[in-house]
Amino acid sequence: MPIPLVNSIASWFLKKRFHQIELFLKYPNEVQNELLFSLIDFAKDTQVGKQYDFASIKTYKTFSERIPIRNYEEHQDMIERSRKGENNIFWPTPIKWFAKSSGTTRSKSKFIPVSAESLEDCHYAAGKDLLCMYLNNNPESQLFNGKSLRLGGSKELYKENGTVFGDLSAILIDNMPFWAEFSSTPSNKVSLMSDWEFKMQAIVDETINENVTSLTGVPSWMLVLLNNVLETTGKTSLHDVWPNLEVYFHGGVSFTPYVDQYKKILPAKDFKYYEIFNASEGFFAIQDQNDSDELLLMLDYGIFYEFIPMKVYDTPEEKAIPLSAVELHENYAIIITTNSGLWRYKVGDTVRFTSISPYRVKVSGRTKSHINVFGEELIIENAEDALKKVCHRTNSEIVDYTAAPIYMKDKEKGAHEWLIEFKTPPQDLNYFNELFDNALKSLNSDYEAKRYNNMTLNKPKIHVARQHLFYDWLKSNNKLGGQHKVPRLSNSRSYLESLLKLNS
């Protein structure tokens, strides 16, 4: 397809879609409310719909009082029945696809239902919207003159009882229209390889001679791939490999620890970074402005949102609120009701609202990925902002990290124990630790209070991980590639102990 024609089609779609986006920007709560009742009406004759008498639900209040908030384990029995081919349990249309996800807090695999409606109206719609927003902000873009290098965690798809499961990226690739492969690289054949290490070199070999204009993937694994590209080609800048490369669409893990490393290999000042916020359960938010760290919450993808303030999460006072009741800068756990039949589901992610007109968020972490053994409420956002500051001060770079509490014992105070793999280590680890401790105090008043005069917490204890430790740990646990990562903060010491043992 000629490039001018592609740009014309994109421009037409852009204008059409922006009219719809403007609707939920102007009437966000009305759009969400209408969406909720369309989901309820559509599913009223399912087993879940009859159990909770969806037909009589006419208000959000009734919906919130009648249907319980649940995690994956509480949905699991229904999902397993659906995987075995039983229909009309929690969603009226047959569900053929299930996204397999190990999550970050449990080793047990999760199988997230992906309906035909979710594929089309959520996941694929989001991909189109991402391009729309980027092109709207960058009208001189030559994105369609080349190809998008996509790096998914895709492995083979597995058929069982008439249903199919696999990584979400594999499901998306398998359902894409045939023409989509022409605009992306590597080929589907390479993208769907299951041996991650063999696949990485295959991607390098297949893409270095392509005209790559954009990158899409998780920052940690994309960085591994891009460094392999530079090693294979003998170049120091990716612009020398792909002169027309202009944007990186990223998500899955925080970009904060990787910013400086990307800027070294992508030094062009006009190079763009666009963040997305998605999961197997759905696509939630998109960066809609150049050079922004805020994400626009997408309100018309078939997902109804509720939020639980983290200060009452998993307590007897726990209560969800609708989008209309959120407050700026409060840390919230996300609850979703979706067009795949997840009803009031704890997705496990947390956000802070940076704007309520329109609704924009920053991803602040995971509900299970924090340290709060001593009342310090340390979240990933605190940790990564502190690490970024200290790395700038000490000219160091981080590959990966994890942390866990040192529990109080007898008269001994508690502490946080960190295992950090450096690409460029600090010259003085004690100085790094002191700066880090002070940075955490400045970012988190609860942590500062517990550290005051070592009242509850002693200063952090930092170990330096050997090179490739985190990669080796993931490999030994069959978790290479894609969305897999080591949990960065945990109230349990199990991950840290496992890594320390491998580090010795």
Short mmCIF file of C-alpha atoms in Angstrom, two decimals:
data_model
loop_
_atom_site.label_atom_id
_atom_site.label_comp_id
_atom_site.label_asym_id
_atom_site.label_seq_id
_atom_site.Cartn_x
_atom_site.Cartn_y
_atom_site.Cartn_z
CA MET A 1 0.00 0.00 0.00
CA PRO A 2 1.56 3.40 -1.02
CA ILE A 3 2.68 5.51 1.94
CA PRO A 4 0.61 8.66 1.04
CA LEU A 5 -2.52 6.47 0.97
CA VAL A 6 -1.65 4.98 4.36
CA ASN A 7 -1.20 8.49 5.79
CA SER A 8 -4.55 9.57 4.33
CA ILE A 9 -6.35 6.59 5.85
CA ALA A 10 -4.65 7.24 9.19
CA SER A 11 -5.65 10.90 9.04
CA TRP A 12 -9.29 9.99 8.33
CA PHE A 13 -9.38 7.49 11.19
CA LEU A 14 -7.67 10.03 13.47
CA LYS A 15 -10.36 12.66 12.91
CA LYS A 16 -13.17 10.14 13.31
CA ARG A 17 -11.74 8.67 16.50
CA PHE A 18 -10.94 12.03 18.09
CA HIS A 19 -14.62 12.91 17.98
CA GLN A 20 -15.32 9.84 20.13
CA ILE A 21 -12.42 10.61 22.48
CA GLU A 22 -13.71 14.16 22.92
CA LEU A 23 -17.02 12.67 24.08
CA PHE A 24 -15.50 10.83 27.05
CA LEU A 25 -13.17 13.76 27.78
CA LYS A 26 -16.21 16.03 28.07
CA TYR A 27 -18.60 13.56 29.75
CA PRO A 28 -16.34 10.98 31.47
CA ASN A 29 -18.69 9.89 34.23
CA GLU A 30 -21.70 9.68 31.94
CA VAL A 31 -19.71 7.53 29.47
CA GLN A 32 -18.56 5.22 32.26
CA ASN A 33 -22.07 4.94 33.71
CA GLU A 34 -23.58 4.14 30.33
CA LEU A 35 -20.87 1.55 29.73
CA LEU A 36 -21.53 -0.16 33.08
CA PHE A 37 -25.22 -0.63 32.35
CA SER A 38 -24.55 -1.85 28.83
CA LEU A 39 -22.27 -4.56 30.31
CA ILE A 40 -24.89 -5.47 32.91
CA ASP A 41 -27.67 -5.64 30.31
CA PHE A 42 -25.56 -7.69 27.89
CA ALA A 43 -24.71 -10.26 30.60
CA LYS A 44 -28.04 -10.39 32.43
CA ASP A 45 -28.85 -13.91 31.17
CA THR A 46 -25.47 -15.43 32.09
CA GLN A 47 -25.14 -17.59 35.19
CA VAL A 48 -23.51 -14.70 37.04
CA GLY A 49 -26.18 -12.33 35.73
CA LYS A 50 -28.95 -14.51 37.08
CA GLN A 51 -27.13 -15.16 40.38
CA TYR A 52 -26.97 -11.42 41.11
CA ASP A 53 -30.18 -10.51 39.27
CA PHE A 54 -28.51 -8.12 36.85
CA ALA A 55 -31.90 -7.37 35.29
CA SER A 56 -32.99 -5.46 38.40
CA ILE A 57 -29.77 -3.42 38.80
CA LYS A 58 -30.61 0.17 37.88
CA THR A 59 -28.03 2.19 39.87
CA TYR A 60 -24.32 2.08 40.62
CA LYS A 61 -25.19 1.85 44.32
CA THR A 62 -27.12 -1.39 43.78
CA PHE A 63 -24.33 -2.75 41.56
CA SER A 64 -21.66 -1.99 44.21
CA GLU A 65 -23.73 -3.44 47.07
CA ARG A 66 -24.84 -6.58 45.29
CA ILE A 67 -21.72 -7.78 43.47
CA PRO A 68 -18.65 -8.60 45.60
CA ILE A 69 -15.15 -7.42 44.79
CA ARG A 70 -12.99 -10.43 43.96
CA ASN A 71 -9.40 -11.36 43.14
CA TYR A 72 -8.31 -13.96 40.56
CA GLU A 73 -8.56 -16.88 42.97
CA GLU A 74 -12.22 -16.06 43.59
CA HIS A 75 -12.91 -15.97 39.83
CA GLN A 76 -10.83 -19.07 39.13
CA ASP A 77 -13.47 -21.81 39.36
CA MET A 78 -15.69 -20.04 36.81
CA ILE A 79 -12.70 -19.39 34.53
CA GLU A 80 -11.63 -23.04 34.65
CA ARG A 81 -15.14 -24.13 33.68
CA SER A 82 -15.03 -21.66 30.79
CA ARG A 83 -11.63 -23.00 29.71
CA LYS A 84 -13.18 -26.45 29.48
CA GLY A 85 -15.66 -25.15 26.94
CA GLU A 86 -18.66 -24.24 29.11
CA ASN A 87 -20.36 -21.09 27.83
CA ASN A 88 -22.55 -18.31 29.24
CA ILE A 89 -21.08 -18.47 32.75
CA PHE A 90 -19.91 -14.87 33.20
CA TRP A 91 -20.09 -13.57 29.61
CA PRO A 92 -22.77 -14.31 27.00
CA THR A 93 -20.56 -14.84 23.92
CA PRO A 94 -18.28 -17.90 23.79
CA ILE A 95 -14.75 -17.20 25.06
CA LYS A 96 -12.14 -18.99 23.01
CA TRP A 97 -8.99 -17.21 24.18
CA PHE A 98 -7.29 -17.12 27.58
CA ALA A 99 -4.20 -15.03 28.26
CA LYS A 100 -1.80 -16.97 30.45
CA SER A 101 -0.08 -14.77 32.98
CA SER A 102 2.07 -15.73 35.93
CA GLY A 103 1.64 -12.28 37.46
CA THR A 104 4.33 -10.92 39.74
CA THR A 105 3.18 -11.97 43.16
CA ARG A 106 2.31 -15.65 42.77
CA SER A 107 4.04 -18.44 40.89
CA LYS A 108 0.67 -19.96 39.97
CA SER A 109 -0.43 -19.22 36.41
CA LYS A 110 -3.50 -17.11 35.80
CA PHE A 111 -5.74 -17.61 32.75
CA ILE A 112 -7.46 -14.34 31.92
CA PRO A 113 -10.50 -14.59 29.62
CA VAL A 114 -10.18 -12.59 26.41
CA SER A 115 -13.51 -12.25 24.61
CA ALA A 116 -13.99 -11.31 20.98
CA GLU A 117 -15.42 -7.99 22.22
CA SER A 118 -12.32 -7.31 24.31
CA LEU A 119 -9.97 -8.12 21.44
CA GLU A 120 -11.70 -5.73 19.08
CA ASP A 121 -13.06 -2.97 21.34
CA CYS A 122 -10.21 -2.85 23.86
CA HIS A 123 -6.84 -4.28 22.81
CA TYR A 124 -6.94 -3.50 19.09
CA ALA A 125 -8.80 -0.23 19.62
CA ALA A 126 -6.03 0.88 21.98
CA GLY A 127 -3.34 0.12 19.41
CA LYS A 128 -5.14 2.33 16.89
CA ASP A 129 -5.66 5.08 19.47
CA LEU A 130 -1.99 5.05 20.43
CA LEU A 131 -1.04 5.72 16.81
CA CYS A 132 -3.78 8.35 16.52
CA MET A 133 -2.52 10.28 19.51
CA TYR A 134 1.08 10.06 18.41
CA LEU A 135 0.30 11.22 14.86
CA ASN A 136 -1.94 14.01 16.13
CA ASN A 137 0.94 15.32 18.26
CA ASN A 138 3.55 14.72 15.55
CA PRO A 139 1.97 15.53 12.16
CA GLU A 140 5.37 15.40 10.39
CA SER A 141 5.89 11.80 11.48
CA GLN A 142 7.21 9.32 8.91
CA LEU A 143 6.11 6.35 11.02
CA PHE A 144 4.43 4.56 8.11
CA ASN A 145 7.49 4.86 5.88
CA GLY A 146 9.00 1.95 7.80
CA LYS A 147 8.18 -0.84 10.19
CA SER A 148 7.50 -1.21 13.90
CA LEU A 149 9.84 -3.51 15.78
CA ARG A 150 7.60 -5.32 18.26
CA LEU A 151 9.00 -7.37 21.10
CA GLY A 152 6.37 -9.45 22.86
CA GLY A 153 6.65 -12.28 25.31
CA SER A 154 4.82 -14.44 22.85
CA LYS A 155 5.28 -18.17 22.88
CA GLU A 156 3.28 -20.89 21.22
CA LEU A 157 -0.47 -21.08 21.66
CA TYR A 158 -1.91 -24.20 23.26
CA LYS A 159 -5.31 -25.73 22.45
CA GLU A 160 -7.28 -27.48 25.16
CA ASN A 161 -10.96 -28.48 25.27
CA GLY A 162 -11.73 -26.28 22.30
CA THR A 163 -10.19 -23.16 23.86
CA VAL A 164 -6.75 -21.65 23.35
CA PHE A 165 -4.30 -20.21 25.88
CA GLY A 166 -0.94 -18.46 25.65
CA ASP A 167 0.72 -15.08 26.18
CA LEU A 168 -1.53 -12.13 25.39
CA SER A 169 0.96 -10.97 22.74
CA ALA A 170 0.67 -14.36 20.99
CA ILE A 171 -3.14 -14.10 21.04
CA LEU A 172 -3.01 -10.58 19.60
CA ILE A 173 -0.57 -11.58 16.87
CA ASP A 174 -2.64 -14.66 15.97
CA ASN A 175 -5.81 -12.57 15.57
CA MET A 176 -4.31 -9.63 13.69
CA PRO A 177 -5.44 -9.04 10.10
CA PHE A 178 -2.99 -10.47 7.54
CA TRP A 179 -1.87 -7.03 6.38
CA ALA A 180 -0.65 -6.03 9.85
CA GLU A 181 2.43 -8.23 9.51
CA PHE A 182 3.64 -6.14 6.56
CA SER A 183 3.99 -3.07 8.79
CA SER A 184 5.89 -4.79 11.61
CA THR A 185 9.03 -6.78 12.24
CA PRO A 186 10.07 -9.47 13.10
CA SER A 187 7.82 -11.87 11.22
CA ASN A 188 5.11 -13.75 13.09
CA LYS A 189 7.20 -16.90 12.71
CA VAL A 190 10.05 -15.35 14.72
CA SER A 191 7.76 -13.48 17.13
CA LEU A 192 6.10 -16.72 18.15
CA MET A 193 9.31 -18.65 18.86
CA SER A 194 9.28 -20.20 22.32
CA ASP A 195 13.05 -20.38 22.98
CA TRP A 196 13.70 -16.84 24.21
CA GLU A 197 17.50 -16.80 23.84
CA PHE A 198 17.41 -18.25 20.30
CA LYS A 199 14.55 -15.90 19.46
CA MET A 200 16.47 -12.78 20.56
CA GLN A 201 19.27 -13.40 18.05
CA ALA A 202 16.74 -14.31 15.36
CA ILE A 203 15.02 -10.95 15.94
CA VAL A 204 18.37 -9.12 15.67
CA ASP A 205 19.26 -10.91 12.43
CA GLU A 206 15.85 -10.24 10.88
CA THR A 207 15.49 -6.58 11.89
CA ILE A 208 18.92 -4.95 11.45
CA ASN A 209 18.41 -4.57 7.69
CA GLU A 210 14.82 -3.30 7.97
CA ASN A 211 13.76 0.36 7.96
CA VAL A 212 12.58 0.41 11.59
CA THR A 213 10.74 3.63 12.53
CA SER A 214 9.29 2.61 15.91
CA LEU A 215 9.85 0.21 18.80
CA THR A 216 7.20 -1.50 20.94
CA GLY A 217 7.84 -3.61 24.03
CA VAL A 218 8.72 -3.89 27.72
CA PRO A 219 11.71 -1.61 28.62
CA SER A 220 13.80 -4.25 30.41
CA TRP A 221 13.66 -6.82 27.62
CA MET A 222 13.78 -4.26 24.82
CA LEU A 223 17.04 -2.95 26.29
CA VAL A 224 18.54 -6.46 26.13
CA LEU A 225 17.49 -6.72 22.48
CA LEU A 226 18.79 -3.27 21.53
CA ASN A 227 22.17 -3.90 23.17
CA ASN A 228 22.35 -7.14 21.16
CA VAL A 229 21.63 -5.12 18.02
CA LEU A 230 24.51 -2.76 18.80
CA GLU A 231 26.85 -5.66 19.61
CA THR A 232 25.97 -7.46 16.37
CA THR A 233 26.34 -4.36 14.18
CA GLY A 234 29.32 -2.84 15.99
CA LYS A 235 27.47 0.50 16.29
CA THR A 236 27.22 2.70 19.39
CA SER A 237 23.96 4.44 18.45
CA LEU A 238 20.73 2.85 17.22
CA HIS A 239 20.28 5.82 14.89
CA ASP A 240 23.24 4.45 12.94
CA VAL A 241 21.40 1.15 12.54
CA TRP A 242 17.95 2.60 11.89
CA PRO A 243 18.32 6.26 10.76
CA ASN A 244 14.54 6.84 10.64
CA LEU A 245 13.77 5.51 14.12
CA GLU A 246 11.56 8.13 15.83
CA VAL A 247 9.56 6.69 18.76
CA TYR A 248 9.50 3.97 21.40
CA PHE A 249 6.09 2.80 22.70
CA HIS A 250 6.71 1.15 26.06
CA GLY A 251 4.85 -0.34 29.01
CA GLY A 252 4.80 -3.31 31.37
CA VAL A 253 7.36 -2.03 33.86
CA SER A 254 8.39 1.43 35.02
CA PHE A 255 10.61 3.26 32.54
CA THR A 256 12.31 5.31 35.27
CA PRO A 257 15.28 2.99 35.95
CA TYR A 258 16.07 2.71 32.24
CA VAL A 259 15.76 6.30 30.99
CA ASP A 260 19.45 7.17 31.04
CA GLN A 261 20.49 3.90 29.40
CA TYR A 262 18.04 4.48 26.54
CA LYS A 263 19.22 8.04 26.04
CA LYS A 264 22.79 6.77 25.60
CA ILE A 265 21.88 4.47 22.73
CA LEU A 266 19.15 6.76 21.33
CA PRO A 267 20.83 10.18 21.65
CA ALA A 268 18.73 12.12 19.11
CA LYS A 269 17.06 15.02 20.93
CA ASP A 270 13.83 14.71 18.94
CA PHE A 271 13.39 10.98 19.68
CA LYS A 272 10.02 10.34 21.37
CA TYR A 273 8.92 8.02 24.16
CA TYR A 274 5.25 7.07 24.56
CA GLU A 275 4.04 5.07 27.55
CA ILE A 276 1.09 2.69 27.65
CA PHE A 277 -0.64 0.99 30.60
CA ASN A 278 -2.08 -2.40 29.73
CA ALA A 279 -2.40 -5.90 31.12
CA SER A 280 -3.83 -9.27 30.14
CA GLU A 281 -7.12 -8.04 31.64
CA GLY A 282 -7.36 -5.01 29.38
CA PHE A 283 -5.84 -1.81 28.04
CA PHE A 284 -6.26 1.03 30.50
CA ALA A 285 -4.37 4.23 29.64
CA ILE A 286 -2.25 5.90 26.97
CA GLN A 287 0.19 8.80 27.01
CA ASP A 288 -1.62 11.41 24.95
CA GLN A 289 0.97 14.21 24.97
CA ASN A 290 4.60 14.50 23.86
CA ASP A 291 7.19 14.51 26.65
CA SER A 292 4.66 13.66 29.35
CA ASP A 293 4.71 11.20 32.22
CA GLU A 294 0.91 11.21 32.59
CA LEU A 295 -1.43 8.71 30.97
CA LEU A 296 -4.96 9.41 29.77
CA LEU A 297 -7.42 6.90 31.23
CA MET A 298 -9.36 5.44 28.30
CA LEU A 299 -13.02 5.27 29.27
CA ASP A 300 -14.72 3.61 26.28
CA TYR A 301 -12.88 0.31 25.88
CA GLY A 302 -15.55 -1.80 27.57
CA ILE A 303 -13.95 -1.42 31.02
CA PHE A 304 -15.79 0.11 33.97
CA TYR A 305 -13.42 1.44 36.63
CA GLU A 306 -13.62 1.57 40.39
CA PHE A 307 -10.89 2.41 42.87
CA ILE A 308 -9.96 1.45 46.44
CA PRO A 309 -7.76 3.89 48.42
CA MET A 310 -4.64 1.92 49.32
CA LYS A 311 -4.82 3.17 52.90
CA VAL A 312 -7.88 0.92 53.40
CA TYR A 313 -7.02 -1.83 50.88
CA ASP A 314 -7.30 -5.34 52.37
CA THR A 315 -8.69 -3.94 55.62
CA PRO A 316 -12.20 -4.24 57.12
CA GLU A 317 -12.81 -0.64 55.96
CA GLU A 318 -12.06 -1.51 52.32
CA LYS A 319 -14.58 0.10 49.97
CA ALA A 320 -14.50 0.89 46.27
CA ILE A 321 -15.47 4.25 44.80
CA PRO A 322 -16.41 5.17 41.21
CA LEU A 323 -14.30 7.35 38.96
CA SER A 324 -16.38 10.43 39.85
CA ALA A 325 -15.22 10.22 43.49
CA VAL A 326 -11.45 9.95 43.06
CA GLU A 327 -9.11 12.61 44.43
CA LEU A 328 -5.83 13.95 43.14
CA HIS A 329 -2.59 12.29 44.29
CA GLU A 330 -4.30 9.59 46.37
CA ASN A 331 -2.87 6.09 45.82
CA TYR A 332 -5.60 3.74 44.53
CA ALA A 333 -5.93 0.06 43.70
CA ILE A 334 -7.82 -0.49 40.44
CA ILE A 335 -11.01 -2.56 40.29
CA ILE A 336 -12.35 -3.41 36.82
CA THR A 337 -15.55 -4.75 35.30
CA THR A 338 -14.87 -5.78 31.71
CA ASN A 339 -16.28 -6.89 28.37
CA SER A 340 -14.62 -10.26 28.99
CA GLY A 341 -16.84 -10.97 31.99
CA LEU A 342 -14.58 -9.98 34.87
CA TRP A 343 -16.93 -8.47 37.46
CA ARG A 344 -15.40 -6.12 40.08
CA TYR A 345 -11.99 -7.73 39.63
CA LYS A 346 -8.87 -6.71 41.56
CA VAL A 347 -6.38 -6.25 38.76
CA GLY A 348 -3.44 -5.73 41.14
CA ASP A 349 -2.16 -2.37 39.85
CA THR A 350 -2.16 0.96 41.66
CA VAL A 351 -2.38 4.49 40.26
CA ARG A 352 -2.38 8.11 41.34
CA PHE A 353 -4.53 10.69 39.56
CA THR A 354 -2.52 13.66 38.33
CA SER A 355 -5.56 15.28 36.72
CA ILE A 356 -9.32 14.83 36.94
CA SER A 357 -10.24 16.98 33.96
CA PRO A 358 -9.40 14.94 31.97
CA TYR A 359 -8.67 11.86 34.05
CA ARG A 360 -4.93 11.24 33.82
CA VAL A 361 -2.91 8.85 35.95
CA LYS A 362 0.56 7.70 36.84
CA VAL A 363 1.12 4.03 37.56
CA SER A 364 2.40 3.87 41.14
CA GLY A 365 2.95 0.13 41.55
CA ARG A 366 1.24 -3.11 42.47
CA THR A 367 -1.05 -3.88 45.39
CA LYS A 368 1.23 -6.74 46.45
CA SER A 369 4.50 -5.11 45.41
CA HIS A 370 5.33 -2.81 48.28
CA ILE A 371 6.93 -2.97 51.71
CA ASN A 372 4.71 -2.14 54.63
CA VAL A 373 5.93 -4.33 57.49
CA PHE A 374 6.64 -1.38 59.79
CA GLY A 375 3.97 1.08 58.61
CA GLU A 376 6.36 2.69 56.14
CA GLU A 377 4.14 2.16 53.03
CA LEU A 378 7.10 2.09 50.62
CA ILE A 379 5.83 1.74 47.03
CA ILE A 380 7.67 1.17 43.76
CA GLU A 381 7.21 4.78 42.70
CA ASN A 382 9.17 5.94 45.81
CA ALA A 383 11.91 3.39 45.21
CA GLU A 384 12.42 4.20 41.56
CA ASP A 385 12.33 7.97 42.01
CA ALA A 386 14.93 7.64 44.78
CA LEU A 387 17.15 5.31 42.76
CA LYS A 388 17.00 7.63 39.76
CA LYS A 389 18.10 10.61 41.88
CA VAL A 390 20.95 8.72 43.48
CA CYS A 391 22.17 7.21 40.21
CA HIS A 392 22.42 10.75 38.78
CA ARG A 393 24.41 11.88 41.82
CA THR A 394 26.80 8.90 41.75
CA ASN A 395 27.10 8.39 37.97
CA SER A 396 25.83 4.84 38.33
CA GLU A 397 23.34 2.78 36.32
CA ILE A 398 20.99 0.01 37.45
CA VAL A 399 19.95 -3.10 35.54
CA ASP A 400 17.48 -4.51 38.09
CA TYR A 401 16.76 -4.74 41.80
CA THR A 402 14.59 -6.28 44.47
CA ALA A 403 14.02 -5.48 48.14
CA ALA A 404 12.45 -7.07 51.19
CA PRO A 405 12.20 -6.34 54.92
CA ILE A 406 14.61 -7.48 57.59
CA TYR A 407 12.16 -8.38 60.34
CA MET A 408 12.61 -7.19 63.90
CA LYS A 409 14.19 -9.81 66.15
CA ASP A 410 14.57 -9.52 69.91
CA LYS A 411 15.83 -5.96 70.47
CA GLU A 412 17.09 -5.56 66.91
CA LYS A 413 15.34 -2.94 64.76
CA GLY A 414 13.95 -3.73 61.34
CA ALA A 415 15.39 -2.57 58.01
CA HIS A 416 15.02 -2.92 54.26
CA GLU A 417 17.44 -5.20 52.44
CA TRP A 418 18.20 -4.41 48.79
CA LEU A 419 19.84 -6.50 46.08
CA ILE A 420 20.87 -4.30 43.15
CA GLU A 421 22.47 -5.31 39.86
CA PHE A 422 24.43 -2.39 38.44
CA LYS A 423 25.48 -1.81 34.87
CA THR A 424 27.78 0.93 36.17
CA PRO A 425 28.31 0.54 39.93
CA PRO A 426 28.89 3.52 42.26
CA GLN A 427 32.45 4.12 43.39
CA ASP A 428 31.40 4.21 47.04
CA LEU A 429 28.50 1.94 47.99
CA ASN A 430 28.22 3.44 51.50
CA TYR A 431 27.82 6.93 50.03
CA PHE A 432 25.24 5.55 47.55
CA ASN A 433 23.33 4.00 50.46
CA GLU A 434 23.35 7.22 52.47
CA LEU A 435 22.03 9.23 49.52
CA PHE A 436 19.43 6.56 48.82
CA ASP A 437 18.19 6.53 52.41
CA ASN A 438 17.87 10.32 52.40
CA ALA A 439 16.08 10.29 49.05
CA LEU A 440 13.52 7.78 50.37
CA LYS A 441 12.97 9.99 53.42
CA SER A 442 12.33 13.00 51.20
CA LEU A 443 9.81 11.08 49.07
CA ASN A 444 7.92 9.17 51.77
CA SER A 445 6.98 10.77 55.08
CA ASP A 446 5.96 7.41 56.60
CA TYR A 447 9.39 5.98 55.83
CA GLU A 448 11.02 9.14 57.19
CA ALA A 449 9.05 8.82 60.45
CA LYS A 450 10.12 5.20 60.93
CA ARG A 451 13.74 6.09 60.20
CA TYR A 452 13.80 9.08 62.58
CA ASN A 453 16.60 8.39 65.08
CA ASN A 454 16.45 4.75 63.90
CA MET A 455 13.23 4.58 65.91
CA THR A 456 11.78 1.60 64.02
CA LEU A 457 13.98 1.14 60.97
CA ASN A 458 17.74 0.98 60.63
CA LYS A 459 19.31 2.33 57.42
CA PRO A 460 19.00 0.12 54.32
CA LYS A 461 21.30 -2.81 53.72
CA ILE A 462 22.47 -3.04 50.10
CA HIS A 463 24.03 -6.03 48.32
CA VAL A 464 25.60 -5.74 44.87
CA ALA A 465 24.35 -8.48 42.55
CA ARG A 466 26.71 -10.19 40.16
CA GLN A 467 26.21 -9.54 36.45
CA HIS A 468 23.20 -11.27 34.85
CA LEU A 469 21.88 -12.46 38.23
CA PHE A 470 18.29 -11.41 37.57
CA TYR A 471 18.40 -12.83 34.03
CA ASP A 472 19.73 -16.14 35.37
CA TRP A 473 17.03 -16.23 38.07
CA LEU A 474 14.28 -15.66 35.51
CA LYS A 475 15.81 -18.32 33.23
CA SER A 476 16.01 -20.85 36.07
CA ASN A 477 12.32 -20.20 36.76
CA ASN A 478 11.33 -20.43 33.07
CA LYS A 479 10.31 -16.76 33.02
CA LEU A 480 12.50 -15.26 30.30
CA GLY A 481 11.00 -12.56 28.11
CA GLY A 482 7.84 -10.56 27.68
CA GLN A 483 6.07 -9.37 30.80
CA HIS A 484 8.10 -11.49 33.22
CA LYS A 485 10.11 -9.68 35.88
CA VAL A 486 11.38 -10.16 39.39
CA PRO A 487 9.06 -8.52 41.95
CA ARG A 488 10.87 -5.39 43.05
CA LEU A 489 9.32 -4.83 46.46
CA SER A 490 7.81 -7.51 48.67
CA ASN A 491 6.71 -7.98 52.27
CA SER A 492 8.01 -11.54 51.94
CA ARG A 493 11.70 -12.45 51.86
CA SER A 494 11.22 -15.44 49.52
CA TYR A 495 12.31 -13.73 46.28
CA LEU A 496 15.26 -11.99 47.93
CA GLU A 497 16.46 -15.17 49.65
CA SER A 498 16.25 -17.10 46.37
CA LEU A 499 18.28 -14.44 44.54
CA LEU A 500 20.84 -14.07 47.33
CA LYS A 501 21.42 -17.83 47.23
CA LEU A 502 22.01 -17.63 43.46
CA ASN A 503 24.28 -14.61 43.99
CA SER A 504 26.65 -16.42 46.39
#
